[in-house]
Coordinates of C-alpha atoms in Angstrom, one line a residue:
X1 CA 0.0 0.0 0.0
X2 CA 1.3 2.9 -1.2
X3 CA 1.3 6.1 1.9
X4 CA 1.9 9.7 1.3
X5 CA 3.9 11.4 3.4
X6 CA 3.0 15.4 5.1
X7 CA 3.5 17.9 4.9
X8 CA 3.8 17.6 0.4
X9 CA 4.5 20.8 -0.1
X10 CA 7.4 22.3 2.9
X11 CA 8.0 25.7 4.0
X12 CA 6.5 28.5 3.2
X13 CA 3.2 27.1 0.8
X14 CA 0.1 28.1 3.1
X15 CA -3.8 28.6 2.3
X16 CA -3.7 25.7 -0.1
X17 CA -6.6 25.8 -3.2
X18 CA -6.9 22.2 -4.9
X19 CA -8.3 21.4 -8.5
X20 CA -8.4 18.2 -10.9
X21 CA -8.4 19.1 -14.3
X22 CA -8.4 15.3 -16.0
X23 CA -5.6 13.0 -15.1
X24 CA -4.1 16.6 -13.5
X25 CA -3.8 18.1 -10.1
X26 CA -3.0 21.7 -9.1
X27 CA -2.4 23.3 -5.6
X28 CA -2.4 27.2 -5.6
X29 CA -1.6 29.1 -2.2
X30 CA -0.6 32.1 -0.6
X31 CA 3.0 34.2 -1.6
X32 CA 2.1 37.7 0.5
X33 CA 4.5 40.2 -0.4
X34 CA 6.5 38.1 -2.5
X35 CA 6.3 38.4 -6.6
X36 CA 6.0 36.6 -8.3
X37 CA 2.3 36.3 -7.0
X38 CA 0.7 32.6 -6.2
X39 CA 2.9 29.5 -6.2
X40 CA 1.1 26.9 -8.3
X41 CA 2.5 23.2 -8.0
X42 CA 1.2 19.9 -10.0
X43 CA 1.2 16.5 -9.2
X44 CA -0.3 13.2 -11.1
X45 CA -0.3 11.4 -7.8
X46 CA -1.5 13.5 -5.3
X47 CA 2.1 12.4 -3.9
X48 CA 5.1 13.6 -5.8
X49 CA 4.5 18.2 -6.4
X50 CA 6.7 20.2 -8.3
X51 CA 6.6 23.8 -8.5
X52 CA 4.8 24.4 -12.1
X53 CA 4.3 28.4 -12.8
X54 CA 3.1 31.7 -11.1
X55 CA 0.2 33.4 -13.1
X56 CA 0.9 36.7 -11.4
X57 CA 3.6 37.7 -13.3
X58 CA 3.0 42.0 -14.4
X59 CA 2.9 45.3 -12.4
X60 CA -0.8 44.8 -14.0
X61 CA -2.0 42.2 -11.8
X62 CA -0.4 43.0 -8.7
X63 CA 0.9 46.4 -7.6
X64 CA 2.7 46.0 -4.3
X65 CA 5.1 48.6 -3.5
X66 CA 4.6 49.6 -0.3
X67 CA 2.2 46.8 1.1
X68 CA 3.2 45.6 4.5
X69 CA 4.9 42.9 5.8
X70 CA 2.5 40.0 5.3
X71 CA 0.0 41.7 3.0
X72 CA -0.2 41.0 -0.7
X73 CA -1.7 37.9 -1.7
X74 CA -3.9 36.2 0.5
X75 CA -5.2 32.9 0.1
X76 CA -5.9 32.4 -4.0
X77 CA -8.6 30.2 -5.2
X78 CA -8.3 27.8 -8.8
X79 CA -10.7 26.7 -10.2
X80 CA -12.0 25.7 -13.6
X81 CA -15.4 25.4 -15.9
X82 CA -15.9 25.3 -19.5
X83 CA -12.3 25.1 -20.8
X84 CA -11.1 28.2 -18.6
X85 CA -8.8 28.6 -15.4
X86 CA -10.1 31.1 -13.3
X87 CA -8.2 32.5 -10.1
X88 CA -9.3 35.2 -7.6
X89 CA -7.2 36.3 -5.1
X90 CA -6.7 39.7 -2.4
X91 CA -4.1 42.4 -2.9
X92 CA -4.1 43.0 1.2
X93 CA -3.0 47.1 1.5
X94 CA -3.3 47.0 5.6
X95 CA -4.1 44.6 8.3
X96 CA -2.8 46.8 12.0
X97 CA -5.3 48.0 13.2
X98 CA -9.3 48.1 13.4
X99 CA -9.1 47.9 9.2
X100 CA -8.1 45.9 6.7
X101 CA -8.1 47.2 3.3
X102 CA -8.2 44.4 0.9
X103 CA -8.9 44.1 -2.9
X104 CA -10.2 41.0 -4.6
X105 CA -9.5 40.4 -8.3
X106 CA -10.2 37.8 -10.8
X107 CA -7.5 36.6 -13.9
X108 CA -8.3 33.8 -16.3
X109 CA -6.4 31.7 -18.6
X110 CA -7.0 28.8 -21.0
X111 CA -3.8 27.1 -20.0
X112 CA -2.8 27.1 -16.4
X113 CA 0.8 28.1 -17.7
X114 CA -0.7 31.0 -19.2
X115 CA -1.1 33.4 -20.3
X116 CA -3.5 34.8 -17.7
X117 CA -5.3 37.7 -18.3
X118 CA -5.4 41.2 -16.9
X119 CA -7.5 41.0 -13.2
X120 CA -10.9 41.9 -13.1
X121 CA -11.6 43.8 -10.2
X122 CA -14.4 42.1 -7.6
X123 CA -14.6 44.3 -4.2
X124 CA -12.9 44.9 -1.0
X125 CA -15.4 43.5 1.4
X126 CA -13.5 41.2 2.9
X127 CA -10.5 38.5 2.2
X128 CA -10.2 34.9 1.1
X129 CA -12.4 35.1 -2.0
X130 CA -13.3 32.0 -4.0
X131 CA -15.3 31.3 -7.4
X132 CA -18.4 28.9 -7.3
X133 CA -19.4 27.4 -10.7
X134 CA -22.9 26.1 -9.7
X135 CA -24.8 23.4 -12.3
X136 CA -26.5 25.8 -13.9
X137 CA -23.9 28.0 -15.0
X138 CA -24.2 30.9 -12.5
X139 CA -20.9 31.6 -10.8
X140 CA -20.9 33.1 -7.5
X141 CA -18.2 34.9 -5.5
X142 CA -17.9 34.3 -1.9
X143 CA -15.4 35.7 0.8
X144 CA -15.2 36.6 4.3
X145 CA -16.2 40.2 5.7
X146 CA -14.7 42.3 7.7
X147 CA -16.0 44.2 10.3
X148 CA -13.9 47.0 11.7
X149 CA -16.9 48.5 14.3
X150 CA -15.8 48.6 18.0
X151 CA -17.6 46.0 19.9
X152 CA -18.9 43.9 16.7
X153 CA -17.2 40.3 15.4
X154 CA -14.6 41.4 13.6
X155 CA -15.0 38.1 11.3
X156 CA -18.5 39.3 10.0
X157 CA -19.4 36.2 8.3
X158 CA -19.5 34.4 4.9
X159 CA -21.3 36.6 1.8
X160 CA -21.8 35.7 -2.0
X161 CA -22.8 37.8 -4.8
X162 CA -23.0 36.3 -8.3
X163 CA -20.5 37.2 -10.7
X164 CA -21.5 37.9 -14.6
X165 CA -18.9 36.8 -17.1
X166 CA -20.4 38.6 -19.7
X167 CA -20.1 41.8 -17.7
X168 CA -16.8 41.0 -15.8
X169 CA -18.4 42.3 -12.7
X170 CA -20.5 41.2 -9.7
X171 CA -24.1 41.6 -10.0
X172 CA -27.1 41.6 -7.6
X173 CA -27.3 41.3 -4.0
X174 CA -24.5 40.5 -1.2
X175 CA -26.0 38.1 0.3
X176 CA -24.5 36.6 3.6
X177 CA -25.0 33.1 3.7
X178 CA -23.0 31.9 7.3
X179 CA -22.1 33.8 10.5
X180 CA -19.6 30.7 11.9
X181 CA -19.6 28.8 14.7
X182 CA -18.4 29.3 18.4
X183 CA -14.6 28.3 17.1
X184 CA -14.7 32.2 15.6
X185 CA -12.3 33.7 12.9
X186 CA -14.5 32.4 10.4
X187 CA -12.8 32.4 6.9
X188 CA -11.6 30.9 3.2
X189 CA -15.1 29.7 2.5
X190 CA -15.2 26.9 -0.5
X191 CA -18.4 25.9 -1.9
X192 CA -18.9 22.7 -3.0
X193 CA -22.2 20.4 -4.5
X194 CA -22.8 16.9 -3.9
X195 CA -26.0 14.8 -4.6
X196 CA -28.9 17.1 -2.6
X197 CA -26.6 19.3 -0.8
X198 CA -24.2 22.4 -1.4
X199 CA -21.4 22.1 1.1
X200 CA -19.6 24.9 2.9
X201 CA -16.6 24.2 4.1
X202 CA -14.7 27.3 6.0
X203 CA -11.9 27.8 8.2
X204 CA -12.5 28.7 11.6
X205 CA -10.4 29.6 14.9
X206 CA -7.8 32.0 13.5
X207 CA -4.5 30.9 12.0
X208 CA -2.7 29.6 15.4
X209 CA -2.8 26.7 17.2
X210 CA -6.8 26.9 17.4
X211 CA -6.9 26.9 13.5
X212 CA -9.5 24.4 12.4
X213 CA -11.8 23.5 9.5
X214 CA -15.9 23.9 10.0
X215 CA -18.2 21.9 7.2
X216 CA -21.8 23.2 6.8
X217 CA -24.2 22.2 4.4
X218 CA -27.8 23.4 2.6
X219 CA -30.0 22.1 0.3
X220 CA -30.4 25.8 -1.0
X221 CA -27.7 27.3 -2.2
X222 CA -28.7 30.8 -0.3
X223 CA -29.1 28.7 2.9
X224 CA -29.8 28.2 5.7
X225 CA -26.3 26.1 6.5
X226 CA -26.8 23.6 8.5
X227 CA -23.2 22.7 10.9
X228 CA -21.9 19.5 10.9
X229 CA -22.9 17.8 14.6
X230 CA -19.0 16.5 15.2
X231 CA -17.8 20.1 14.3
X232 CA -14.7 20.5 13.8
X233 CA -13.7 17.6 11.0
X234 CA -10.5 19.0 11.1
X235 CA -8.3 20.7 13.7
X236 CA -4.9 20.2 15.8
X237 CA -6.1 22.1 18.6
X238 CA -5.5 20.9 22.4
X239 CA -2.9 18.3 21.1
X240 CA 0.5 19.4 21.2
X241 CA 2.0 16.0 20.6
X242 CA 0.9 16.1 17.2
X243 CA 3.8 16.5 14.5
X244 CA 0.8 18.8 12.4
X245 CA 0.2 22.1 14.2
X246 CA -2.0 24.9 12.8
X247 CA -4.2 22.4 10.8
X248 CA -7.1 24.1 9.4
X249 CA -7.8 26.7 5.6
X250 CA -8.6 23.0 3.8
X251 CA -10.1 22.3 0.2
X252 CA -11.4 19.4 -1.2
X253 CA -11.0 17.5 -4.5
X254 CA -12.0 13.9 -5.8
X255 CA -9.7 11.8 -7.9
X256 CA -10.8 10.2 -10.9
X257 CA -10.8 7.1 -9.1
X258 CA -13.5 8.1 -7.1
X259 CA -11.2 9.1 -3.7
X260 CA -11.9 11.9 -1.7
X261 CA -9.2 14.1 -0.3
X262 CA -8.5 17.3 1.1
X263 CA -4.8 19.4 1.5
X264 CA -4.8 21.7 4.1
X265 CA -2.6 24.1 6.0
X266 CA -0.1 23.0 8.7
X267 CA 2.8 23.6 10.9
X268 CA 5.7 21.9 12.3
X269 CA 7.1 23.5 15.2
X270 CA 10.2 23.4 17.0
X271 CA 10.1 21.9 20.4
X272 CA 9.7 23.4 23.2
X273 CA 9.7 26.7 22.2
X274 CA 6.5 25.5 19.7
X275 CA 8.2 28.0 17.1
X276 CA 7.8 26.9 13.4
X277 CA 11.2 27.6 11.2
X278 CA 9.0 26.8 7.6
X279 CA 6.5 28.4 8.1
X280 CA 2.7 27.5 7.2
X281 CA 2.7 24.2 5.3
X282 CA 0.5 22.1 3.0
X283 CA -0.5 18.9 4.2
X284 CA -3.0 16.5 2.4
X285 CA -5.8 13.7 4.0
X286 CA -7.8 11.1 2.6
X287 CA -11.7 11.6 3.9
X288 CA -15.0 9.7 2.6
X289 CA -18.6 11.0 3.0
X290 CA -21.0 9.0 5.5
X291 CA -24.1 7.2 4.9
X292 CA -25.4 10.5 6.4
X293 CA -23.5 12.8 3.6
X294 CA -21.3 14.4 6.4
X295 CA -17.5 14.7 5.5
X296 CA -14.7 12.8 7.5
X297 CA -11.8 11.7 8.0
X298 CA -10.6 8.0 7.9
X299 CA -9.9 7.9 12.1
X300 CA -10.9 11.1 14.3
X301 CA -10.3 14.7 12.9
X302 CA -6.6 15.4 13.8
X303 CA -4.6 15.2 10.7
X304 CA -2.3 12.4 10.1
X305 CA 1.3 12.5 8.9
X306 CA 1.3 9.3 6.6
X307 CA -2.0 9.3 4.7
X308 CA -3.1 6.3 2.1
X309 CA -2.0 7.1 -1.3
X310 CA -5.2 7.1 -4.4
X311 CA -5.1 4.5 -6.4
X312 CA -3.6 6.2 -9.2
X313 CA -0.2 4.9 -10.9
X314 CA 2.5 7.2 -8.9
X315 CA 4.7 9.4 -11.0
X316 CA 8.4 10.0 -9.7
X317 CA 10.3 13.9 -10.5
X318 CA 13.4 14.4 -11.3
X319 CA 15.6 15.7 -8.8
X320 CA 16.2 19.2 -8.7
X321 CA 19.9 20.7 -9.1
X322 CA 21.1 22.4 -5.8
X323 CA 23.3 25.0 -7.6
X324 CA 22.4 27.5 -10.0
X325 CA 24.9 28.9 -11.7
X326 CA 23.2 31.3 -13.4
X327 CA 23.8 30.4 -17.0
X328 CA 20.4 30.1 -18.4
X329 CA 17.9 32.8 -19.8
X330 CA 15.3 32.9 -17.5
X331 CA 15.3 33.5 -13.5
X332 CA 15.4 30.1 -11.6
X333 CA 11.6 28.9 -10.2
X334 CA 12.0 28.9 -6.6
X335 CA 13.5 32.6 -6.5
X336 CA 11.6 35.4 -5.4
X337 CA 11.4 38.7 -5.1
X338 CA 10.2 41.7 -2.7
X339 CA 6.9 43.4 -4.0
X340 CA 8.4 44.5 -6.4
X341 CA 8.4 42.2 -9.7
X342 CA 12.2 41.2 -11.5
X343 CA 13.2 43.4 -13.9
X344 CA 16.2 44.4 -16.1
X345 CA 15.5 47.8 -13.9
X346 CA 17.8 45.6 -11.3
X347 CA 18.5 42.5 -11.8
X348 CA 19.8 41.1 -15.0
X349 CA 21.0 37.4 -16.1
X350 CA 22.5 38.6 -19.5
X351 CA 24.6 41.4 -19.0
X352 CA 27.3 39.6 -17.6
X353 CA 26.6 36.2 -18.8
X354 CA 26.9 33.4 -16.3
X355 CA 26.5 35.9 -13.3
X356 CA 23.5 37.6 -11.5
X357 CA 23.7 41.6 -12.1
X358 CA 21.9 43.0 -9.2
X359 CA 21.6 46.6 -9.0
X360 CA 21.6 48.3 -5.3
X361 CA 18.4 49.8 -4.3
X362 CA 16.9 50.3 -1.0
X363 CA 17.7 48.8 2.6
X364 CA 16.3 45.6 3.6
X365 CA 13.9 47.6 6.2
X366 CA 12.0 49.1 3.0
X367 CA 8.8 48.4 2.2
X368 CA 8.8 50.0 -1.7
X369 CA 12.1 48.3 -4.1
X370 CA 14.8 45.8 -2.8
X371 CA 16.8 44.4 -4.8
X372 CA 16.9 40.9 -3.4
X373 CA 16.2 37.7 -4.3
X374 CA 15.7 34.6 -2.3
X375 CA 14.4 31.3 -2.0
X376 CA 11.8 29.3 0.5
X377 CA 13.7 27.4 3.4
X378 CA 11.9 24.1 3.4
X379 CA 14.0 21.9 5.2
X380 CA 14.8 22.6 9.1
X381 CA 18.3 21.3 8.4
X382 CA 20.0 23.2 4.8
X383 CA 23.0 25.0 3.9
X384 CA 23.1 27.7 1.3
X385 CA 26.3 29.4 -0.4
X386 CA 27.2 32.1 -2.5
X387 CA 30.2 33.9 -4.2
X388 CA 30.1 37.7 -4.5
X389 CA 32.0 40.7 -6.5
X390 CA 31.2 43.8 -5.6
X391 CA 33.0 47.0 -5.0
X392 CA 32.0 49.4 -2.5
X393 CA 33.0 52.7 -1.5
X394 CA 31.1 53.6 0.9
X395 CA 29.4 52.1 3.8
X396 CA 25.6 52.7 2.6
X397 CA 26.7 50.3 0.0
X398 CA 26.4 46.5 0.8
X399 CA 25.6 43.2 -0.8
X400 CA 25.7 40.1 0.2
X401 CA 23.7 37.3 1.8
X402 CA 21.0 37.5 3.9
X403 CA 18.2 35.0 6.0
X404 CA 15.0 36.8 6.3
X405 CA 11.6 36.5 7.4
X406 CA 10.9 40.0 7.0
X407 CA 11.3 43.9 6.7
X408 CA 11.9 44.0 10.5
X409 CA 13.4 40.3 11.1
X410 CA 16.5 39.4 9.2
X411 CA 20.3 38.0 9.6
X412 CA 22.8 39.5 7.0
X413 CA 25.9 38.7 6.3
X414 CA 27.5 41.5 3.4
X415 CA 30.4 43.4 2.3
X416 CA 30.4 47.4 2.4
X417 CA 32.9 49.7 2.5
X418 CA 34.4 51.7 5.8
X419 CA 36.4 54.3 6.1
X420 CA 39.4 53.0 7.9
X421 CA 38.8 49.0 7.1
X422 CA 38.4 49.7 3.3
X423 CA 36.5 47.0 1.5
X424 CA 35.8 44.1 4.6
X425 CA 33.0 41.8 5.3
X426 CA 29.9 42.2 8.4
X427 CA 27.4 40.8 10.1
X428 CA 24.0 42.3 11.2
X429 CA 20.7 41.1 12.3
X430 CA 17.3 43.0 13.1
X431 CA 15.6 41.4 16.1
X432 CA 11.7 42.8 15.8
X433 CA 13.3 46.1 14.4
X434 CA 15.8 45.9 16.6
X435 CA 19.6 46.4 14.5
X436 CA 22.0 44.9 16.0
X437 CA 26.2 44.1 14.5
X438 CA 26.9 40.7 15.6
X439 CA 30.4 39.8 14.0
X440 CA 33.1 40.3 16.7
X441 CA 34.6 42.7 14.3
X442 CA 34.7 43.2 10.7
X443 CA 36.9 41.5 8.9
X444 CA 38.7 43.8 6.1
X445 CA 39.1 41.6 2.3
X446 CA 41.5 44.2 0.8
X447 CA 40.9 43.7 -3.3
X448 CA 39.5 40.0 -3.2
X449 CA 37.4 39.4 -6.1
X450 CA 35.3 37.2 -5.5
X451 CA 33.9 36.7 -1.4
X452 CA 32.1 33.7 -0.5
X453 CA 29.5 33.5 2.0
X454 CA 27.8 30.3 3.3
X455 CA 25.3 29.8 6.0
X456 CA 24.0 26.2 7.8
X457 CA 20.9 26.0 9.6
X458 CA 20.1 22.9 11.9
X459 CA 16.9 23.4 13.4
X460 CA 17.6 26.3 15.4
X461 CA 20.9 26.6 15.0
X462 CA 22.9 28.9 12.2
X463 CA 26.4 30.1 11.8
X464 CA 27.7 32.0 9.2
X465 CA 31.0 31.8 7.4
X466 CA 32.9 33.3 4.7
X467 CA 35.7 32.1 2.5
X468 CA 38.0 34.1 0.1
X469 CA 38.8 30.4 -1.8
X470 CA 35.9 28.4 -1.3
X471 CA 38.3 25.9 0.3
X472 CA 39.4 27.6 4.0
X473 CA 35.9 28.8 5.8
X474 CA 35.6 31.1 8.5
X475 CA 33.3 31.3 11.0
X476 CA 31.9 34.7 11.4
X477 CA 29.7 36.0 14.2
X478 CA 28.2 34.0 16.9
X479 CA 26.0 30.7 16.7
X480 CA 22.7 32.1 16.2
X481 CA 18.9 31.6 16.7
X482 CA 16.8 30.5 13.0
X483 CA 13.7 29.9 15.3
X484 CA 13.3 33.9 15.8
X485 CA 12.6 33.8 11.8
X486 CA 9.3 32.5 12.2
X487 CA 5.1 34.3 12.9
X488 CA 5.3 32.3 16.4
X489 CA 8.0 34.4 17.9
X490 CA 7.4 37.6 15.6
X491 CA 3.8 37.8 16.7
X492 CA 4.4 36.4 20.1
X493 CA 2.0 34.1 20.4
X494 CA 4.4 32.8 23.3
X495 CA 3.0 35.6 25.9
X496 CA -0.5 36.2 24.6
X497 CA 0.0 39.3 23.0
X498 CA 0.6 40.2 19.5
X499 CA 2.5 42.9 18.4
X500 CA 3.1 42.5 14.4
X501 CA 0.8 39.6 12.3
X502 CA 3.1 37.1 10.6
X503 CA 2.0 34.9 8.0
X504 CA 4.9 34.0 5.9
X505 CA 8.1 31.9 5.9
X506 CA 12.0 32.3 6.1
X507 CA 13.7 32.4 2.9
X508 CA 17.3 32.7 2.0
X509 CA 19.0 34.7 -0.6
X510 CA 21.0 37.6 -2.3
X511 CA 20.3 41.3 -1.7
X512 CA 22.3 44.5 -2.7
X513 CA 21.2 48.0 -1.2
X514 CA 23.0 51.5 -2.3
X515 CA 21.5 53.7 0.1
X516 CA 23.6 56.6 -2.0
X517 CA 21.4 56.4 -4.6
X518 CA 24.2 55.5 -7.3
X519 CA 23.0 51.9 -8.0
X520 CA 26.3 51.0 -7.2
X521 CA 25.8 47.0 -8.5
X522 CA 27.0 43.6 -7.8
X523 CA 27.8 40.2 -9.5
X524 CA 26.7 36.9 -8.0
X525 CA 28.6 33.6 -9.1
X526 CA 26.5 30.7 -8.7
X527 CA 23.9 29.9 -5.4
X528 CA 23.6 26.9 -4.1
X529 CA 21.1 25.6 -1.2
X530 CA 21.3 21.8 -0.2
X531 CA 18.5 20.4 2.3
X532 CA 19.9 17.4 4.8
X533 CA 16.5 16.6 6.5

C-alpha cells in the first residue's frame, strides 16, 4: 500500500486551493508580499508536487510597492469550468489596526501556464475570495467580511454575490449566507455540491494553534447552513504532541478514481519553544462521506502524517539541481522577489553572462524596491552558499547574503565599505526592528574578487561563514537563533500578545542595497542551497 507522506509541499506554501483538471492536479496558495504572485504546484499522484508556474507575473495584476509585511496575496482560489482557469485572489493594503483594506480580483487563462489575463476587479469587502461554478452556469463569489466597528465580530461572516462573465463584474445582492460557529475567525469559505446538498466548508479559529476546518451544508444554495454535529472535521487544537500544528484553511477534490481528499494548512514546530522555522505548510488527508452525507476523516479529525495514497499509478520527478549557476535565460523557479516584480531595472541574467547583475536599491527595512532575491527554506536542516564581487565605496553600499523572514526580522551577512577597514565583510541582524552588529569585528578583504558566503541552519541553530577560496571557511559571528525567523516568535503568540501579524516563511538569498542612490551594483557567481533533512 502505497502512503503519502505530510506535509507535500514544505515551507513557506500556506492557504492551499486544490483542483483536478483530468488526469491533473494543481495546488495554488498564498505568496504575501512576494512576486511573483501565487505559487502553483502539480502532481499526477497526489504524492510527488513540483513547483509548475506563477500566473501573477506584471505590475498589471499585482501592484505591491509599499504593502506591509504580510500583505499582498492572500489565500488564492483555482478553479475551472468550460475550458477556462479562473483565479481570484486579495491584494491586502493594511491589516494593523481596526481595518483591513483588501482588494479581490479575478485573472483567467485557458492554459494554467498561461497566459493569464489582466484581473478583473471584484470588491474589497473582505479576504479569502473563492469562485463557485454552480450546475446551472451561474458563478458566484464568496469571501469573508470584515468588520472593523468597535464591539462587533470582527469576522462578520460568509457573503456571496453572483458574478456575470459577460459583464466581468459582480451583480445583484451580497448576500450573507454563514455567521460561523463558536470556534470564531471564520474564513476561506469553499463551496462545494454533492448529490442534494451544497457544502460549505470554511476555516475557523484564526491561523494559530486553534486553526480548524468547520463543514456546513444546505440544500439551498442561499441557505440556511446547517453545521456538521461532530464540528470540527479537522483541527490540531489541544494536542501538542501532534507532528501537524496549525491544521485548518482546507479544500477538497476527488480523484478520478473516485477518492476523496483534502490538502490543508499546517505547521511543524520546533520543540519546546512551539516556534515553526517553515512556516505554514500544506499537508494533504484522505476523507470519505458518510451514509449521512457528512464529510470525515478515515480515524478522528486530527490530521495524520502518513495518509493512504489514491489508487492512481505514482509518477516519480526528477531531482532538482542544488546549484544554480546562473547560465540560463530565464530566472530560476523557486526565486523570489520583494513586492516589487524582477526586472532588467535591477537585476539582470544577460549582461554579464553566467553571473546575477543585481543593481543596489533600498535597505532591507523598505517596504517599496529591494533588490533581493531569495528562496523558500523548506527543510529545518540546509546549507546555502554564495560567491560575491562587488566594490563598495562607501558604507551605505552593501551586498551580500541575507536569511529573512521580514522587513523588520532578518540576519545579513555583506560586504560594504568603511572608512578606515576599506573593502571588509559584516554581520548584522534586526531582532523585531531591533539592528544589532553581531560579528566580533569586521573582517577587512582588501581587493578580493570574488567573497564567498555560506550559512547552515540545523533546526535552530545557524552560523555563518565566509571564505576568500571556497576551500578555507571562517566562521563569522556567533552561533545564532533561525527559530526567531518564524510568525510564532514575531507575533508572540508565546506571551499572549501580538505585536506584528506574521503569515509568511524564512527564505534565504541575495540582496544588494546603495543607500547613495548611485546603483552601485554587484555580481553573483552561482547559489547553491542543499537540504539534509
Amino acid at each position: 500500500m502505497s502512503m503519502i507522506t505530510n506535509p507535500i509541499l514544505k515551507g513557506f506554501n500556506p492557504d492551499p486551493s486544490i483542483l483536478r483538471v483530468g488526469e491533473d492536479y494543481y495546488i495554488a496558495t498564498s505568496t504575501f508580499e512576494w512576486t511573483p504572485g501565487v505559487q502553483i504546484h502539480h502532481s499526477k499522484d497526489l504524492k510527488n508536487w513540483s513547483l509548475l508556474t506563477h500566473p501573477l507575473t506584471r505590475k498589471s495584476q499585482l501592484n505591491m510597492i509599499g504593502n506591509p509585511d504580510s500583505g499582498g496575496v492572500w489565500a488564492p482560489c483555482l478553479s475551472y469550468a468550460n475550458g477556462v482557469f479562473y483565479l481570484v485572489y486579495t491584494n491586502v493594503k493594511s491589516l494593523t489596526g481596526a481595518y483591513k483594506d483588501t482588494h479581490n480580483y479575478l485573472i483567467t487563462a485557458k492554459d494554467i501556464m498561461g497566459p493569464w489575463s489582466e484581473p478583473v476587479y471584484l470588491n474589497s469587502s473582505g479576504f479569502d475570495p473563492s469562485l463557485f461554478h454552480d450546475d446551472d452556469g451561474k458563478k458566484w463569489l464568496l469571501n469573508m467580511v470584515w468588520d472593523h466597528r468597535q464591539d462587533k465580530n470582527p469576522f462578520h461572516g460568509i457573503v456571496m454575490q453572483q458574478y456575470s462573465e459577460e459583464e466581468h463584474r459582480l451583480i445583484g445582492p451580497t448576500r450573507q449566507i454563514f455567521k460561523g460557529t463558536d470556534l470564531g475567525c471564520t474564513e476561506a469559505p469553499h463551496m462545494y455540491k454533492k448529490d442534494d446538498y451544497y457544502y460549505l466548508m470554511v476555516a475557523e479559529g484564526g491561523t494559530g494553534y486553534e486553526h480548524a476546518v468547520t463543514i456546513a451544508r444546505s440544500k439551498s444554495l442561499l441557505g440556511e447552513y446547517v453545521v456538521d454535529p461532530l464540528n470540527p472535521m479537522l483541527t490540531s487544537r489541544n494536542h501538542a504532541d501532534l507532528l501537524l500544528q496549525k491544521a485548518g484553511h482546507a479544500s477538497l477534490v476527488k480523484t478520478q478514481s473516485n477518492e476523496w481528499y483534502i490538502v490543508h494548512l499546517c505547521s511543524r514546530p520546533l520543540k519546546p519553544q512551539m516556534r515553526c522555522i517553515l512556516g505554514r505548510e500544506t499537508a494533504i488527508q484522505k476523507v470519505y462521506w458518510t451514509d449521512d452525507g457528512w464529510l470525515r476523516l478515515q480515524e478522528g479529525n486530527n490530521p495524520k502524517v502518513e495518509v493512504i495514497a489514491p489508487q492512481l499509478s505514482e509518477h516519480y520527478l526528477e531531482e532538482e539541481c542544488e546549484i544554480d549557476h546562473f547560465n540560463k535565460d530565464q530566472m530560476n523557479i523557486h526565486l523570489s522577489a520583494l513586492r516589487d516584480f524582477a526586472s532588467e531595472e535591477w537585476v539582470s541574467l544577460t549582461t554579464r553572462p553566467g553571473y546575477l547583475r543585481m543593481t543596489g536599491r533600498e535597505s532591507l527595512n523598505s517596504l517599496h524596491k529591494q533588490s533581493l532575491l531569495a528562496r523558500r527554506q523548506q527543510a529545518f536542516t540546509f546549507e546555502a552558499e554564495t560567491a560575491v564581487q562587488f566594490d563598495p565605496t562607501n558604507f551605505q553600499q552593501m551586498a551580500g547574503l541575507v536569511y529573512y523572514y521580514n522587513t523588520n526580522n532578518h540576519y545579513y551577512l555583506y560586504i560594504s565599505h568603511d572608512e578606515e577597514l576599506g573593502k571588509h565583510i559584516g554581520l548584522i541582524s534586526s531582532d523585531k526592528g531591533r539592528y544589532n552588529e553581531l560579528s566580533f569585528q569586521k573582517v577587512s578583504v582588501g581587493e578580493s574578487a570574488n567573497i564567498f558566503f555560506k550559512i547552515t541552519v540545523d533546526h535552530q541553530n545557524l552560523q555563518f561563514y565566509y571564505s576568500e577560496d571556497s576551500v578555507r571557511w571562517e566562521k563569522i559571528g556567533p552561533e545564532l537563533d533561525a527559530s526567531i525567523l518564524s510568525d510564532d516568535y514575531i507575533t508572540n503568540y508565546e506571551d499572549g500578545s501580538a505585536t506584528e501579524l506574521a503569515f509568511t516563511g524564512a527564505f534565504i538569498g541575495m540582496a544588494v542595497q546603495d543607500l547613495t542612490g548611485q546603483q552601485k551594483h554587484a555580481d553573483f557567481d552561482y547559489f547553491k542551497y542543499i537540504e539534509h533533512d
